[in-house]
Tab-separated table of N, CA and C in Angstrom:
chain	number	residue	atom	x	y	z
D	1	UNK	N	36.857	-105.681	24.463
D	1	UNK	CA	37.013	-104.173	24.472
D	1	UNK	C	35.559	-103.597	24.688
D	2	UNK	N	34.576	-104.183	24.205
D	2	UNK	CA	33.196	-103.772	24.362
D	2	UNK	C	32.808	-103.694	25.908
D	3	UNK	N	33.309	-104.650	26.697
D	3	UNK	CA	33.013	-104.613	28.228
D	3	UNK	C	33.666	-103.377	28.862
D	4	UNK	N	34.822	-103.011	28.368
D	4	UNK	CA	35.535	-101.855	28.893
D	4	UNK	C	34.746	-100.539	28.466
D	5	UNK	N	34.385	-100.543	27.211
D	5	UNK	CA	33.685	-99.405	26.691
D	5	UNK	C	32.351	-99.094	27.284
D	6	UNK	N	31.705	-100.208	27.793
D	6	UNK	CA	30.420	-100.112	28.403
D	6	UNK	C	30.557	-100.023	29.928
D	7	UNK	N	31.817	-99.803	30.428
D	7	UNK	CA	32.115	-99.671	31.801
D	7	UNK	C	31.779	-100.855	32.721
D	8	UNK	N	31.880	-102.030	32.153
D	8	UNK	CA	31.762	-103.304	32.856
D	8	UNK	C	33.078	-103.785	33.195
D	9	UNK	N	33.695	-103.057	34.192
D	9	UNK	CA	35.079	-103.275	34.515
D	9	UNK	C	35.356	-104.542	35.145
D	10	UNK	N	34.521	-105.037	36.055
D	10	UNK	CA	34.756	-106.353	36.678
D	10	UNK	C	34.749	-107.443	35.648
D	11	UNK	N	33.777	-107.479	34.770
D	11	UNK	CA	33.716	-108.490	33.743
D	11	UNK	C	34.919	-108.389	32.812
D	12	UNK	N	35.322	-107.164	32.485
D	12	UNK	CA	36.418	-107.013	31.597
D	12	UNK	C	37.702	-107.506	32.162
D	13	UNK	N	37.822	-107.271	33.515
D	13	UNK	CA	39.069	-107.809	34.227
D	13	UNK	C	39.064	-109.322	34.292
D	14	UNK	N	37.866	-109.853	34.480
D	14	UNK	CA	37.747	-111.298	34.501
D	14	UNK	C	38.144	-111.930	33.191
D	15	UNK	N	37.670	-111.338	32.140
D	15	UNK	CA	38.040	-111.816	30.777
D	15	UNK	C	39.553	-111.637	30.508
D	16	UNK	N	40.174	-110.543	30.882
D	16	UNK	CA	41.554	-110.321	30.766
D	16	UNK	C	42.361	-111.334	31.480
D	17	UNK	N	41.843	-111.673	32.699
D	17	UNK	CA	42.512	-112.790	33.492
D	17	UNK	C	42.504	-114.097	32.831
D	18	UNK	N	41.358	-114.426	32.270
D	18	UNK	CA	41.173	-115.683	31.551
D	18	UNK	C	42.110	-115.715	30.406
D	19	UNK	N	42.189	-114.610	29.613
D	19	UNK	CA	43.078	-114.591	28.467
D	19	UNK	C	44.503	-114.728	28.857
D	20	UNK	N	44.980	-114.106	29.951
D	20	UNK	CA	46.349	-114.114	30.303
D	20	UNK	C	46.770	-115.509	30.790
D	21	UNK	N	45.813	-116.269	31.402
D	21	UNK	CA	46.093	-117.606	31.857
D	21	UNK	C	46.135	-118.654	30.825
D	22	UNK	N	45.563	-118.237	29.623
D	22	UNK	CA	45.600	-119.285	28.486
D	22	UNK	C	46.942	-119.485	27.804
D	23	UNK	N	47.826	-118.384	27.951
D	23	UNK	CA	49.151	-118.412	27.310
D	23	UNK	C	49.064	-118.314	25.837
D	24	UNK	N	47.970	-117.813	25.301
D	24	UNK	CA	47.936	-117.623	23.887
D	24	UNK	C	48.972	-116.798	23.231
D	25	UNK	N	49.235	-116.996	22.021
D	25	UNK	CA	50.431	-116.348	21.351
D	25	UNK	C	50.228	-114.839	21.152
D	26	UNK	N	49.054	-114.365	21.275
D	26	UNK	CA	48.831	-112.951	20.913
D	26	UNK	C	49.046	-112.050	22.243
D	27	UNK	N	50.389	-112.046	22.663
D	27	UNK	CA	50.807	-111.296	23.804
D	27	UNK	C	50.589	-109.781	23.532
D	28	UNK	N	50.931	-109.336	22.324
D	28	UNK	CA	50.777	-107.964	21.951
D	28	UNK	C	49.312	-107.499	22.132
D	29	UNK	N	48.483	-108.250	21.613
D	29	UNK	CA	47.046	-107.955	21.664
D	29	UNK	C	46.553	-107.862	23.165
D	30	UNK	N	46.949	-108.818	23.936
D	30	UNK	CA	46.559	-108.908	25.412
D	30	UNK	C	47.106	-107.576	26.072
D	31	UNK	N	48.375	-107.214	25.804
D	31	UNK	CA	48.995	-106.107	26.475
D	31	UNK	C	48.348	-104.822	26.056
D	32	UNK	N	47.956	-104.727	24.828
D	32	UNK	CA	47.158	-103.534	24.332
D	32	UNK	C	45.843	-103.401	25.055
D	33	UNK	N	45.156	-104.545	25.087
D	33	UNK	CA	43.833	-104.491	25.734
D	33	UNK	C	43.921	-104.181	27.265
D	34	UNK	N	44.975	-104.740	27.929
D	34	UNK	CA	45.191	-104.461	29.330
D	34	UNK	C	45.489	-102.961	29.508
D	35	UNK	N	46.317	-102.390	28.698
D	35	UNK	CA	46.623	-100.957	28.720
D	35	UNK	C	45.345	-100.115	28.498
D	36	UNK	N	44.605	-100.581	27.532
D	36	UNK	CA	43.305	-99.838	27.341
D	36	UNK	C	42.344	-99.827	28.548
D	37	UNK	N	42.365	-101.001	29.194
D	37	UNK	CA	41.553	-101.163	30.399
D	37	UNK	C	42.046	-100.178	31.469
D	38	UNK	N	43.378	-100.169	31.688
D	38	UNK	CA	43.956	-99.303	32.717
D	38	UNK	C	43.682	-97.753	32.376
D	39	UNK	N	43.770	-97.464	31.142
D	39	UNK	CA	43.480	-96.122	30.758
D	39	UNK	C	42.040	-95.699	30.943
D	40	UNK	N	41.178	-96.670	30.747
D	40	UNK	CA	39.740	-96.356	30.803
D	40	UNK	C	39.335	-96.219	32.295
D	41	UNK	N	40.025	-96.750	33.233
D	41	UNK	CA	39.579	-96.647	34.642
D	41	UNK	C	40.438	-95.664	35.351
D	42	UNK	N	41.424	-95.019	34.693
D	42	UNK	CA	42.394	-94.149	35.435
D	42	UNK	C	41.760	-92.903	35.979
D	43	UNK	N	40.598	-92.525	35.604
D	43	UNK	CA	39.992	-91.287	36.176
D	43	UNK	C	39.473	-91.661	37.603
D	44	UNK	N	39.244	-92.933	37.952
D	44	UNK	CA	38.740	-93.415	39.202
D	44	UNK	C	39.879	-93.915	40.101
D	45	UNK	N	40.749	-94.753	39.500
D	45	UNK	CA	41.836	-95.440	40.202
D	45	UNK	C	43.204	-95.149	39.503
D	46	UNK	N	44.170	-95.481	40.208
D	46	UNK	CA	45.534	-95.530	39.734
D	46	UNK	C	46.129	-96.935	39.931
D	47	UNK	N	46.706	-97.531	38.914
D	47	UNK	CA	47.307	-98.793	39.053
D	47	UNK	C	48.829	-98.604	39.232
D	48	UNK	N	49.333	-99.139	40.297
D	48	UNK	CA	50.805	-99.076	40.511
D	48	UNK	C	51.434	-100.104	39.761
D	49	UNK	N	52.256	-99.891	38.710
D	49	UNK	CA	52.790	-100.845	37.790
D	49	UNK	C	53.787	-101.798	38.564
D	50	UNK	N	54.381	-101.336	39.612
D	50	UNK	CA	55.357	-102.193	40.307
D	50	UNK	C	54.706	-103.195	41.200
D	51	UNK	N	53.549	-102.936	41.693
D	51	UNK	CA	52.811	-103.913	42.576
D	51	UNK	C	51.588	-104.392	41.963
D	52	UNK	N	50.956	-103.672	40.989
D	52	UNK	CA	49.707	-103.995	40.386
D	52	UNK	C	48.502	-103.851	41.348
D	53	UNK	N	48.740	-103.023	42.460
D	53	UNK	CA	47.622	-102.602	43.276
D	53	UNK	C	46.846	-101.505	42.657
D	54	UNK	N	45.580	-101.498	42.846
D	54	UNK	CA	44.696	-100.342	42.391
D	54	UNK	C	44.530	-99.419	43.525
D	55	UNK	N	44.731	-98.224	43.422
D	55	UNK	CA	44.542	-97.166	44.458
D	55	UNK	C	43.414	-96.269	44.103
D	56	UNK	N	42.576	-95.942	45.057
D	56	UNK	CA	41.557	-94.912	44.930
D	56	UNK	C	42.263	-93.661	44.622
D	57	UNK	N	41.907	-92.988	43.469
D	57	UNK	CA	42.509	-91.799	43.026
D	57	UNK	C	42.179	-90.557	43.812
D	58	UNK	N	40.873	-90.483	44.142
D	58	UNK	CA	40.382	-89.285	44.866
D	58	UNK	C	39.980	-89.661	46.292
D	59	UNK	N	40.230	-88.834	47.316
D	59	UNK	CA	39.883	-89.204	48.635
D	59	UNK	C	38.334	-89.095	48.775
D	60	UNK	N	37.770	-89.967	49.535
D	60	UNK	CA	36.291	-90.070	49.747
D	60	UNK	C	36.064	-89.816	51.237
D	61	UNK	N	35.077	-89.024	51.536
D	61	UNK	CA	34.572	-88.868	52.833
D	61	UNK	C	35.246	-87.762	53.711
D	62	UNK	N	36.229	-87.132	53.164
D	62	UNK	CA	36.914	-86.101	53.991
D	62	UNK	C	37.775	-86.766	55.111
D	63	UNK	N	38.068	-86.018	56.080
D	63	UNK	CA	38.793	-86.521	57.269
D	63	UNK	C	37.874	-87.308	58.135
D	64	UNK	N	38.338	-88.549	58.472
D	64	UNK	CA	37.501	-89.476	59.279
D	64	UNK	C	38.275	-90.138	60.365
D	65	UNK	N	37.527	-90.596	61.407
D	65	UNK	CA	38.104	-91.412	62.465
D	65	UNK	C	38.529	-92.747	61.801
D	66	UNK	N	39.444	-93.515	62.473
D	66	UNK	CA	39.982	-94.666	61.948
D	66	UNK	C	38.931	-95.745	61.568
D	67	UNK	N	38.033	-96.045	62.422
D	67	UNK	CA	36.962	-97.047	62.187
D	67	UNK	C	36.174	-96.610	61.005
D	68	UNK	N	35.789	-95.447	60.913
D	68	UNK	CA	34.960	-94.913	59.724
D	68	UNK	C	35.763	-95.054	58.468
D	69	UNK	N	37.146	-94.819	58.527
D	69	UNK	CA	37.922	-95.013	57.349
D	69	UNK	C	37.939	-96.428	56.872
D	70	UNK	N	38.055	-97.341	57.778
D	70	UNK	CA	37.979	-98.776	57.457
D	70	UNK	C	36.599	-99.119	56.819
D	71	UNK	N	35.560	-98.658	57.420
D	71	UNK	CA	34.250	-98.777	56.857
D	71	UNK	C	33.962	-98.338	55.483
D	72	UNK	N	34.506	-97.037	55.275
D	72	UNK	CA	34.235	-96.472	53.857
D	72	UNK	C	34.938	-97.220	52.828
D	73	UNK	N	36.145	-97.756	53.111
D	73	UNK	CA	36.841	-98.628	52.103
D	73	UNK	C	36.113	-99.922	51.921
D	74	UNK	N	35.631	-100.500	53.020
D	74	UNK	CA	34.928	-101.801	52.929
D	74	UNK	C	33.689	-101.719	52.068
D	75	UNK	N	33.049	-100.488	52.027
D	75	UNK	CA	31.788	-100.390	51.236
D	75	UNK	C	31.967	-99.557	49.959
D	76	UNK	N	33.250	-99.135	49.621
D	76	UNK	CA	33.406	-98.390	48.416
D	76	UNK	C	33.353	-99.311	47.225
D	77	UNK	N	32.737	-98.879	46.116
D	77	UNK	CA	32.591	-99.719	44.940
D	77	UNK	C	33.227	-99.045	43.715
D	78	UNK	N	34.335	-98.332	43.894
D	78	UNK	CA	34.960	-97.617	42.826
D	78	UNK	C	35.387	-98.580	41.649
D	79	UNK	N	35.187	-98.037	40.480
D	79	UNK	CA	35.550	-98.818	39.193
D	79	UNK	C	34.729	-100.112	39.176
D	80	UNK	N	33.609	-100.221	39.944
D	80	UNK	CA	32.819	-101.414	39.886
D	80	UNK	C	33.226	-102.554	40.782
D	81	UNK	N	34.330	-102.330	41.512
D	81	UNK	CA	34.908	-103.441	42.413
D	81	UNK	C	34.436	-103.229	43.862
D	82	UNK	N	34.319	-104.315	44.656
D	82	UNK	CA	33.684	-104.280	45.954
D	82	UNK	C	34.719	-104.840	46.907
D	83	UNK	N	36.007	-104.988	46.628
D	83	UNK	CA	36.914	-105.638	47.489
D	83	UNK	C	37.958	-104.571	47.974
D	84	UNK	N	37.589	-103.351	48.080
D	84	UNK	CA	38.506	-102.298	48.542
D	84	UNK	C	38.813	-102.458	50.038
D	85	UNK	N	40.042	-102.021	50.509
D	85	UNK	CA	40.372	-102.029	51.856
D	85	UNK	C	41.194	-100.770	52.170
D	86	UNK	N	41.204	-100.518	53.457
D	86	UNK	CA	42.250	-99.487	53.921
D	86	UNK	C	43.587	-100.137	53.893
D	87	UNK	N	44.566	-99.460	53.321
D	87	UNK	CA	45.891	-100.113	53.108
D	87	UNK	C	46.553	-100.326	54.467
D	88	UNK	N	47.354	-101.414	54.538
D	88	UNK	CA	48.193	-101.577	55.769
D	88	UNK	C	49.389	-100.701	55.686
D	89	UNK	N	50.057	-100.612	56.780
D	89	UNK	CA	51.230	-99.658	56.870
D	89	UNK	C	52.187	-99.853	55.698
D	90	UNK	N	52.642	-101.098	55.433
D	90	UNK	CA	53.704	-101.358	54.382
D	90	UNK	C	53.243	-100.940	53.007
D	91	UNK	N	51.966	-101.241	52.649
D	91	UNK	CA	51.401	-100.829	51.381
D	91	UNK	C	51.471	-99.255	51.195
D	92	UNK	N	50.936	-98.596	52.232
D	92	UNK	CA	50.958	-97.096	52.151
D	92	UNK	C	52.372	-96.535	52.075
D	93	UNK	N	53.311	-97.089	52.876
D	93	UNK	CA	54.646	-96.647	52.760
D	93	UNK	C	55.268	-96.921	51.370
D	94	UNK	N	55.015	-98.001	50.749
D	94	UNK	CA	55.488	-98.337	49.481
D	94	UNK	C	54.915	-97.396	48.401
D	95	UNK	N	53.736	-96.969	48.547
D	95	UNK	CA	53.071	-96.141	47.590
D	95	UNK	C	53.455	-94.638	47.720
D	96	UNK	N	53.537	-94.196	48.950
D	96	UNK	CA	53.650	-92.752	49.170
D	96	UNK	C	54.925	-92.294	49.882
D	97	UNK	N	55.588	-93.213	50.556
D	97	UNK	CA	56.696	-92.835	51.407
D	97	UNK	C	57.977	-92.566	50.570
D	98	UNK	N	58.916	-91.996	51.320
D	98	UNK	CA	60.260	-91.791	50.713
D	98	UNK	C	60.284	-91.261	49.342
D	99	UNK	N	60.909	-92.002	48.370
D	99	UNK	CA	61.073	-91.589	47.048
D	99	UNK	C	60.049	-91.970	46.027
D	100	UNK	N	58.922	-92.386	46.480
D	100	UNK	CA	57.814	-92.840	45.531
D	100	UNK	C	57.535	-91.750	44.572
D	101	UNK	N	57.619	-92.156	43.254
D	101	UNK	CA	57.276	-91.181	42.161
D	101	UNK	C	55.757	-91.115	42.009
D	102	UNK	N	54.977	-92.097	42.358
D	102	UNK	CA	53.591	-92.095	42.084
D	102	UNK	C	52.701	-91.214	42.870
D	103	UNK	N	53.243	-90.789	44.009
D	103	UNK	CA	52.424	-89.912	44.871
D	103	UNK	C	51.982	-88.707	44.207
D	104	UNK	N	52.749	-88.239	43.221
D	104	UNK	CA	52.379	-86.990	42.442
D	104	UNK	C	51.256	-87.187	41.469
D	105	UNK	N	50.802	-88.470	41.299
D	105	UNK	CA	49.689	-88.832	40.423
D	105	UNK	C	48.357	-88.606	41.062
D	106	UNK	N	48.306	-88.297	42.334
D	106	UNK	CA	47.048	-88.122	43.037
D	106	UNK	C	46.830	-86.618	43.222
D	107	UNK	N	45.772	-86.083	42.517
D	107	UNK	CA	45.498	-84.684	42.418
D	107	UNK	C	45.119	-84.008	43.678
D	108	UNK	N	44.591	-84.712	44.764
D	108	UNK	CA	43.993	-83.965	45.823
D	108	UNK	C	44.784	-84.147	47.166
D	109	UNK	N	46.007	-84.693	47.138
D	109	UNK	CA	46.733	-84.805	48.352
D	109	UNK	C	47.370	-83.496	48.709
D	110	UNK	N	47.080	-83.193	49.983
D	110	UNK	CA	47.587	-81.971	50.594
D	110	UNK	C	48.859	-82.270	51.387
D	111	UNK	N	49.846	-81.465	51.328
D	111	UNK	CA	51.141	-81.681	51.943
D	111	UNK	C	51.006	-81.815	53.523
D	112	UNK	N	49.986	-81.144	54.062
D	112	UNK	CA	49.874	-81.158	55.508
D	112	UNK	C	48.799	-82.190	56.014
D	113	UNK	N	48.375	-83.098	55.169
D	113	UNK	CA	47.357	-84.056	55.506
D	113	UNK	C	48.014	-85.334	56.031
D	114	UNK	N	47.154	-86.147	56.640
D	114	UNK	CA	47.541	-87.514	57.026
D	114	UNK	C	46.646	-88.588	56.421
D	115	UNK	N	47.055	-89.768	56.150
D	115	UNK	CA	46.199	-90.805	55.659
D	115	UNK	C	46.313	-92.000	56.569
D	116	UNK	N	45.155	-92.597	56.896
D	116	UNK	CA	45.134	-93.795	57.776
D	116	UNK	C	45.658	-94.962	57.072
D	117	UNK	N	46.136	-95.895	57.936
D	117	UNK	CA	46.404	-97.273	57.529
D	117	UNK	C	45.507	-98.193	58.342
D	118	UNK	N	45.396	-99.425	57.966
D	118	UNK	CA	44.625	-100.344	58.760
D	118	UNK	C	45.466	-100.946	59.855
D	119	UNK	N	46.667	-100.603	60.045
D	119	UNK	CA	47.587	-101.179	61.000
D	119	UNK	C	47.581	-100.491	62.380
D	120	UNK	N	47.252	-101.329	63.392
D	120	UNK	CA	47.431	-100.860	64.795
D	120	UNK	C	48.696	-101.379	65.372
D	121	UNK	N	49.266	-100.616	66.243
D	121	UNK	CA	50.575	-101.203	66.939
D	121	UNK	C	50.423	-102.468	67.641
D	122	UNK	N	49.156	-102.751	68.183
D	122	UNK	CA	48.939	-103.968	68.806
D	122	UNK	C	47.373	-104.236	68.899
D	123	UNK	N	47.000	-105.464	69.102
D	123	UNK	CA	45.590	-105.748	69.099
D	123	UNK	C	44.890	-104.946	70.306
D	124	UNK	N	43.794	-104.419	69.976
D	124	UNK	CA	43.092	-103.605	71.041
D	124	UNK	C	43.608	-102.274	71.298
D	125	UNK	N	44.610	-101.823	70.537
D	125	UNK	CA	45.286	-100.538	70.744
D	125	UNK	C	44.239	-99.429	70.450
D	126	UNK	N	44.411	-98.401	71.127
D	126	UNK	CA	43.622	-97.131	70.841
D	126	UNK	C	44.281	-96.284	69.802
D	127	UNK	N	45.378	-96.725	69.261
D	127	UNK	CA	46.164	-96.054	68.230
D	127	UNK	C	46.176	-96.803	66.937
D	128	UNK	N	46.458	-96.096	65.825
D	128	UNK	CA	46.696	-96.719	64.475
D	128	UNK	C	47.756	-95.911	63.797
D	129	UNK	N	48.372	-96.511	62.799
D	129	UNK	CA	49.446	-95.777	62.044
D	129	UNK	C	48.756	-94.988	60.918
D	130	UNK	N	49.407	-93.856	60.678
D	130	UNK	CA	48.956	-93.074	59.512
D	130	UNK	C	50.294	-92.412	58.970
D	131	UNK	N	50.144	-91.947	57.695
D	131	UNK	CA	51.304	-91.235	57.112
D	131	UNK	C	51.059	-89.783	57.110
D	132	UNK	N	51.982	-88.967	57.604
D	132	UNK	CA	51.951	-87.568	57.489
D	132	UNK	C	52.628	-87.095	56.210
D	133	UNK	N	51.927	-86.373	55.352
D	133	UNK	CA	52.560	-85.990	54.116
D	133	UNK	C	53.475	-84.876	54.120
D	134	UNK	N	53.559	-84.138	55.269
D	134	UNK	CA	54.492	-83.143	55.332
D	134	UNK	C	55.946	-83.598	55.255
D	135	UNK	N	56.186	-84.698	55.932
D	135	UNK	CA	57.552	-85.284	55.938
D	135	UNK	C	57.534	-86.800	55.502
D	136	UNK	N	56.286	-87.264	55.005
D	136	UNK	CA	56.228	-88.541	54.488
D	136	UNK	C	56.735	-89.700	55.338
D	137	UNK	N	56.336	-89.667	56.689
D	137	UNK	CA	56.738	-90.637	57.568
D	137	UNK	C	55.523	-91.133	58.294
D	138	UNK	N	55.651	-92.238	58.894
D	138	UNK	CA	54.540	-92.899	59.695
D	138	UNK	C	54.502	-92.364	61.134
D	139	UNK	N	53.252	-92.145	61.642
D	139	UNK	CA	53.093	-91.792	63.014
D	139	UNK	C	51.925	-92.537	63.502
D	140	UNK	N	51.940	-92.689	64.861
D	140	UNK	CA	50.748	-93.354	65.561
D	140	UNK	C	49.852	-92.214	66.035
D	141	UNK	N	48.665	-92.397	65.881
D	141	UNK	CA	47.592	-91.419	66.394
D	141	UNK	C	46.438	-92.166	67.065
D	142	UNK	N	45.716	-91.503	67.933
D	142	UNK	CA	44.535	-92.025	68.420
D	142	UNK	C	43.541	-92.357	67.211
D	143	UNK	N	42.928	-93.496	67.389
D	143	UNK	CA	41.958	-93.758	66.294
D	143	UNK	C	40.736	-92.796	66.271
D	144	UNK	N	40.547	-92.035	67.251
D	144	UNK	CA	39.454	-91.062	67.282
D	144	UNK	C	39.908	-89.744	66.580
D	145	UNK	N	41.188	-89.623	66.245
D	145	UNK	CA	41.712	-88.411	65.554
D	145	UNK	C	41.191	-88.504	64.065
D	146	UNK	N	41.269	-87.447	63.337
D	146	UNK	CA	40.788	-87.389	61.951
D	146	UNK	C	42.003	-87.415	60.955
D	147	UNK	N	41.924	-88.311	59.993
D	147	UNK	CA	42.795	-88.369	58.856
D	147	UNK	C	42.073	-88.605	57.592
D	148	UNK	N	42.712	-88.539	56.499
D	148	UNK	CA	42.078	-88.830	55.162
D	148	UNK	C	42.093	-90.338	54.858
D	149	UNK	N	41.446	-90.712	53.805
D	149	UNK	CA	41.286	-92.109	53.414
D	149	UNK	C	41.670	-92.314	51.956
D	150	UNK	N	42.491	-93.248	51.761
D	150	UNK	CA	42.933	-93.747	50.419
D	150	UNK	C	42.780	-95.262	50.354
D	151	UNK	N	41.774	-95.748	49.675
D	151	UNK	CA	41.464	-97.229	49.605
D	151	UNK	C	42.388	-97.887	48.570
D	152	UNK	N	42.596	-99.163	48.744
D	152	UNK	CA	43.416	-100.021	47.896
D	152	UNK	C	42.771	-101.337	47.619
D	153	UNK	N	43.003	-101.876	46.489
D	153	UNK	CA	42.653	-103.330	46.259
D	153	UNK	C	43.660	-104.107	45.695
D	154	UNK	N	43.544	-105.411	45.826
D	154	UNK	CA	44.644	-106.363	45.528
D	154	UNK	C	45.072	-106.271	43.996
D	155	UNK	N	45.931	-107.246	43.725
D	155	UNK	CA	46.609	-107.227	42.439
D	155	UNK	C	45.532	-107.196	41.261
D	156	UNK	N	46.034	-106.510	40.241
D	156	UNK	CA	45.155	-106.424	39.031
D	156	UNK	C	45.301	-107.674	38.232
């Protein structure tokens, strides 16, 4: 818990992973500490409980071209982690599309905005997929167009 309190999130997550893998009997203690960890970092990120992906809670950089969106995620160090990526099409659809209840947990999403994915329709394409929040569907746009950025990192 002291690692979490001192905001050493990477080390805390590493210790939690080690504890989870030991199979010790104190499952309640482990779950309480994991919940405390998630609560401590929730002002920076949101953890999707169904996939255990961490999502950047606040948009960074404003509206950007596609390559700049990829770069900003690649270099973002939110919550002390450095393995953030621009989400692919399926991850973004699962988080924000259709009937997702979690999209309301992000305070700065505007209904008329779009968010980039890392997915291009084909190699070398001048287009990439993004989600339009007005109707929560995917569209292809030129990579030189401007959309917002929402970074994601792998399983917690």
